[in-house]
PDB file of C-alpha atoms in Angstrom:
ATOM      1  CA  MET K   1      49.960  27.512   8.885  1.00 69.00           C
ATOM      2  CA  THR K   2      52.576  28.715  10.727  1.00 79.00           C
ATOM      3  CA  GLU K   3      53.643  31.885  10.535  1.00 88.00           C
ATOM      4  CA  PRO K   4      57.468  32.238  10.622  1.00 94.00           C
ATOM      5  CA  GLU K   5      60.252  34.271  13.019  1.00 95.00           C
ATOM      6  CA  ALA K   6      61.272  37.443  11.087  1.00 96.00           C
ATOM      7  CA  SER K   7      64.332  39.456  11.813  1.00 95.00           C
ATOM      8  CA  TRP K   8      67.019  42.410   9.930  1.00 95.00           C
ATOM      9  CA  LEU K   9      70.380  40.437   8.152  1.00 90.00           C
ATOM     10  CA  ASN K  10      72.231  44.505   7.582  1.00 92.00           C
ATOM     11  CA  LEU K  11      74.954  43.520   5.574  1.00 90.00           C
ATOM     12  CA  GLY K  12      77.290  46.563   4.243  1.00 86.00           C
ATOM     13  CA  PRO K  13      74.459  48.626   3.183  1.00 85.00           C
ATOM     14  CA  GLY K  14      71.843  47.008   2.278  1.00 88.00           C
ATOM     15  CA  ARG K  15      69.288  45.454   5.474  1.00 91.00           C
ATOM     16  CA  PHE K  16      67.688  42.228   4.380  1.00 92.00           C
ATOM     17  CA  ARG K  17      64.677  40.942   6.056  1.00 95.00           C
ATOM     18  CA  LEU K  18      65.729  37.439   6.527  1.00 96.00           C
ATOM     19  CA  LEU K  19      62.245  35.156   7.442  1.00 96.00           C
ATOM     20  CA  ARG K  20      63.232  31.414  10.038  1.00 96.00           C
ATOM     21  CA  TRP K  21      60.826  28.316   9.746  1.00 95.00           C
ATOM     22  CA  PRO K  22      61.945  26.623  12.759  1.00 93.00           C
ATOM     23  CA  GLY K  23      62.943  22.942  11.722  1.00 92.00           C
ATOM     24  CA  ALA K  24      64.380  19.472  13.747  1.00 85.00           C
ATOM     25  CA  GLU K  25      67.240  19.049  12.448  1.00 80.00           C
ATOM     26  CA  ASP K  26      69.951  20.542  12.595  1.00 83.00           C
ATOM     27  CA  ARG K  27      71.525  20.963   8.709  1.00 90.00           C
ATOM     28  CA  PRO K  28      70.160  24.272   7.432  1.00 94.00           C
ATOM     29  CA  VAL K  29      68.410  25.070   3.926  1.00 95.00           C
ATOM     30  CA  LEU K  30      67.605  28.629   2.468  1.00 95.00           C
ATOM     31  CA  PHE K  31      65.176  28.843  -0.469  1.00 96.00           C
ATOM     32  CA  LEU K  32      65.548  31.675  -2.576  1.00 94.00           C
ATOM     33  CA  HIS K  33      62.513  34.207  -4.269  1.00 94.00           C
ATOM     34  CA  GLY K  34      62.450  34.665  -8.173  1.00 91.00           C
ATOM     35  CA  LEU K  35      62.734  37.573 -10.033  1.00 88.00           C
ATOM     36  CA  THR K  36      59.268  39.163  -8.966  1.00 90.00           C
ATOM     37  CA  ALA K  37      58.641  37.312  -5.185  1.00 95.00           C
ATOM     38  CA  VAL K  38      59.314  37.357  -1.698  1.00 95.00           C
ATOM     39  CA  ALA K  39      60.339  35.960   1.047  1.00 95.00           C
ATOM     40  CA  ASP K  40      56.640  34.252   1.804  1.00 94.00           C
ATOM     41  CA  VAL K  41      56.529  32.563  -1.337  1.00 96.00           C
ATOM     42  CA  TRP K  42      57.826  29.683   0.418  1.00 96.00           C
ATOM     43  CA  GLY K  43      55.801  29.600   3.235  1.00 95.00           C
ATOM     44  CA  PRO K  44      53.432  26.826   1.806  1.00 95.00           C
ATOM     45  CA  THR K  45      56.265  24.716   0.079  1.00 95.00           C
ATOM     46  CA  ILE K  46      58.086  24.317   4.115  1.00 94.00           C
ATOM     47  CA  GLU K  47      55.023  23.239   5.540  1.00 94.00           C
ATOM     48  CA  ALA K  48      54.762  21.231   3.177  1.00 94.00           C
ATOM     49  CA  LEU K  49      57.770  19.556   4.418  1.00 91.00           C
ATOM     50  CA  GLY K  50      56.323  18.622   7.720  1.00 86.00           C
ATOM     51  CA  GLY K  51      57.803  18.494  10.861  1.00 80.00           C
ATOM     52  CA  GLU K  52      61.001  16.875  10.689  1.00 87.00           C
ATOM     53  CA  ARG K  53      61.707  19.438   7.892  1.00 90.00           C
ATOM     54  CA  PRO K  54      65.565  21.460   8.412  1.00 94.00           C
ATOM     55  CA  ASP K  55      65.484  24.377  10.094  1.00 94.00           C
ATOM     56  CA  CYS K  56      64.219  26.734   6.859  1.00 96.00           C
ATOM     57  CA  PHE K  57      65.167  31.162   5.907  1.00 96.00           C
ATOM     58  CA  ALA K  58      64.656  32.705   3.418  1.00 96.00           C
ATOM     59  CA  PHE K  59      65.061  36.566   2.991  1.00 94.00           C
ATOM     60  CA  ASP K  60      63.809  39.247   0.015  1.00 93.00           C
ATOM     61  CA  GLN K  61      66.507  40.018  -1.514  1.00 89.00           C
ATOM     62  CA  ARG K  62      67.493  43.442  -2.972  1.00 84.00           C
ATOM     63  CA  GLY K  63      64.748  45.636  -3.794  1.00 85.00           C
ATOM     64  CA  HIS K  64      61.970  43.141  -2.684  1.00 87.00           C
ATOM     65  CA  GLY K  65      59.828  42.955  -0.100  1.00 86.00           C
ATOM     66  CA  GLN K  66      60.672  45.315   2.565  1.00 87.00           C
ATOM     67  CA  SER K  67      64.924  44.921   2.449  1.00 88.00           C
ATOM     68  CA  HIS K  68      66.313  47.645   1.544  1.00 83.00           C
ATOM     69  CA  PRO K  69      67.018  48.427  -2.511  1.00 80.00           C
TER      70      PRO K  69
END
């Protein structure tokens, strides 16, 4: 499985971990995790899309994973 690129998104008082799985298409897709999950949960789903997938992004929502509360 390809490891996503990790970066940080600073919005107001919050800091969010953002993951990007690079793709071949121009239109990006944002994946949002559920109440008890983290951004990494989308890795297997995004990998299953194959090589012609769009750029895919997911972030740890406030208070989840590595994002700040």
